[in-house]
XYZ file of C-alpha atoms in Angstrom:
194
model
C -49.135 133.844 49.777
C -50.509 133.228 46.236
C -49.246 129.396 44.482
C -48.389 129.695 40.704
C -49.370 125.791 40.834
C -51.202 123.906 40.349
C -51.034 119.566 40.055
C -53.407 116.576 39.671
C -53.145 113.554 41.851
C -52.021 111.331 39.464
C -50.919 111.102 36.143
C -53.976 109.521 34.704
C -56.608 111.782 35.966
C -54.753 114.397 34.150
C -55.260 112.805 30.860
C -58.324 111.758 30.951
C -59.332 115.135 31.682
C -57.464 116.584 29.235
C -58.102 113.908 26.402
C -62.100 114.755 27.141
C -61.234 118.233 26.043
C -62.096 119.400 22.488
C -59.205 121.156 20.262
C -60.492 124.235 20.704
C -61.322 123.683 24.625
C -57.987 123.001 25.589
C -56.455 125.958 23.951
C -59.606 128.346 25.283
C -58.539 126.386 28.765
C -54.686 127.064 28.244
C -55.399 130.893 27.631
C -57.607 130.250 30.726
C -55.438 129.206 32.717
C -52.206 131.559 31.301
C -54.363 134.736 31.934
C -54.776 134.494 35.631
C -51.315 132.916 36.009
C -49.781 136.556 34.726
C -51.953 138.341 36.955
C -51.705 136.502 40.000
C -47.707 136.474 39.676
C -48.006 139.758 39.032
C -44.211 142.038 38.043
C -42.711 138.309 39.797
C -44.699 136.671 36.336
C -41.474 136.516 34.905
C -40.376 134.150 37.343
C -42.712 131.635 35.840
C -41.829 132.702 32.304
C -41.355 128.714 31.696
C -44.712 127.435 32.877
C -46.248 130.871 31.954
C -44.890 130.088 28.099
C -46.420 126.065 28.312
C -49.694 127.832 28.584
C -49.854 131.078 26.327
C -47.893 128.521 23.378
C -51.384 125.959 23.861
C -53.243 128.635 24.064
C -52.009 130.125 20.640
C -51.122 133.451 21.471
C -48.290 133.923 20.027
C -46.956 137.369 21.009
C -46.972 136.020 25.485
C -45.567 133.177 24.248
C -42.644 134.814 22.324
C -42.198 137.027 25.946
C -42.414 135.052 28.043
C -40.177 132.291 25.873
C -37.126 134.795 25.651
C -37.719 135.988 29.379
C -36.978 131.973 30.299
C -33.879 131.714 27.377
C -32.846 135.000 29.793
C -33.035 133.330 32.402
C -31.346 130.108 30.926
C -28.027 132.400 29.950
C -28.030 133.883 33.520
C -27.414 130.375 34.912
C -25.003 129.379 31.831
C -27.226 127.235 29.973
C -26.659 128.319 26.657
C -28.632 125.200 24.928
C -31.924 125.450 26.775
C -31.775 129.251 26.399
C -30.836 128.377 22.193
C -34.164 125.580 22.039
C -36.043 128.308 23.830
C -36.146 130.912 21.838
C -35.608 128.481 18.878
C -39.392 128.067 19.424
C -39.497 131.824 19.762
C -38.336 132.114 16.278
C -41.148 129.974 14.683
C -44.376 131.391 16.960
C -43.182 134.199 15.003
C -44.574 133.137 12.184
C -47.197 133.854 13.491
C -47.619 137.783 14.596
C -48.446 140.833 12.482
C -45.873 141.552 9.733
C -44.243 145.390 11.092
C -43.741 143.028 14.424
C -42.619 140.365 13.172
C -40.126 141.478 11.031
C -38.594 143.086 14.210
C -39.422 140.721 16.662
C -37.776 137.773 14.527
C -34.705 140.057 13.727
C -34.206 140.755 17.917
C -34.558 136.779 18.734
C -32.342 135.325 16.067
C -29.489 138.513 17.317
C -30.655 136.388 20.971
C -30.294 132.893 19.889
C -26.507 133.800 18.041
C -25.548 135.239 21.859
C -27.574 131.999 23.210
C -24.985 130.155 20.720
C -22.492 132.482 21.485
C -22.134 131.552 25.197
C -22.205 128.174 24.725
C -19.620 127.771 22.258
C -21.468 126.381 19.463
C -19.664 129.063 16.942
C -20.731 127.850 13.851
C -24.805 127.376 14.916
C -23.889 131.887 16.617
C -22.857 132.374 12.716
C -25.447 130.614 11.062
C -27.639 133.282 13.663
C -26.600 136.362 13.071
C -25.472 135.395 9.341
C -29.143 134.974 9.076
C -29.617 138.377 11.279
C -27.481 140.585 8.895
C -29.498 138.950 5.704
C -33.100 140.070 6.683
C -32.834 143.188 8.633
C -30.777 144.238 4.745
C -33.821 142.457 3.115
C -36.453 144.726 5.438
C -33.746 147.874 4.661
C -32.677 147.690 8.531
C -29.346 148.610 7.545
C -27.606 149.652 11.315
C -29.044 145.888 12.549
C -27.808 144.864 9.626
C -24.095 146.429 10.248
C -25.049 145.340 14.368
C -25.138 141.368 13.182
C -22.149 141.629 10.663
C -20.298 142.983 13.073
C -21.151 140.437 15.544
C -19.710 137.443 13.022
C -15.940 139.106 13.448
C -15.538 136.909 16.811
C -17.150 133.483 16.092
C -16.199 133.671 11.839
C -12.838 135.570 12.197
C -10.828 132.676 14.076
C -11.113 129.909 11.416
C -12.554 131.657 8.360
C -10.459 135.131 7.511
C -11.884 135.742 4.036
C -15.247 134.876 5.612
C -14.428 138.181 8.291
C -13.384 140.458 5.733
C -16.183 139.935 3.654
C -18.350 140.999 6.101
C -16.356 143.953 7.499
C -16.047 145.212 4.089
C -20.056 145.168 3.307
C -20.048 146.077 7.339
C -17.785 149.304 5.649
C -20.006 150.068 2.884
C -22.944 150.326 4.847
C -22.159 153.224 7.394
C -23.170 155.702 5.375
C -26.695 154.360 5.181
C -27.124 155.083 9.197
C -28.306 157.790 9.351
C -28.471 158.002 13.867
C -24.983 159.997 14.636
C -24.020 157.790 17.919
C -24.908 154.757 15.680
C -22.375 155.106 13.227
C -19.860 155.652 15.469
C -20.444 152.852 17.519
C -20.760 149.812 14.711
C -17.278 152.346 13.332
C -15.295 151.397 16.340
C -16.379 147.082 16.160
C -15.630 147.054 12.656
């Protein structure tokens, strides 16, 4: 059986070897380690998502880093570790800046939506509402109306309890934009939510 772990006998040995490398060598080595681990683990790679995210991030591979940060966050959410999931997704959000523009917009919206859900799970409704509000605003800016409406409809629970005026405002904006959703099934689903 193949093991995905490598460990130094003493932490000082690791630090000495690590410090002797140039920054470029460290980036390249992290990327090679990440690629080798991913290949060796194959379809089980998401089981080591945190470790792979660490190496892909240090190896400056944004797309792969984000993929594994999201997988690690999903695993944390399944363990009801919403704060951990939130921290991982916050890091993934920062890394979206390194993606090419079309992929960046879509990925950023998806990660922010997942971040809102992670905050929601751990009862942090202020950060949850902030994330989903950000999704709605950015989606409108990039003409992704269905994504914006979805985010506005998700805002209902975290803000509806103590800010009914904000809830009404989100519902009114959602209803205003519903006709611009081209897919009739998506439009019907959104109408039901509102």
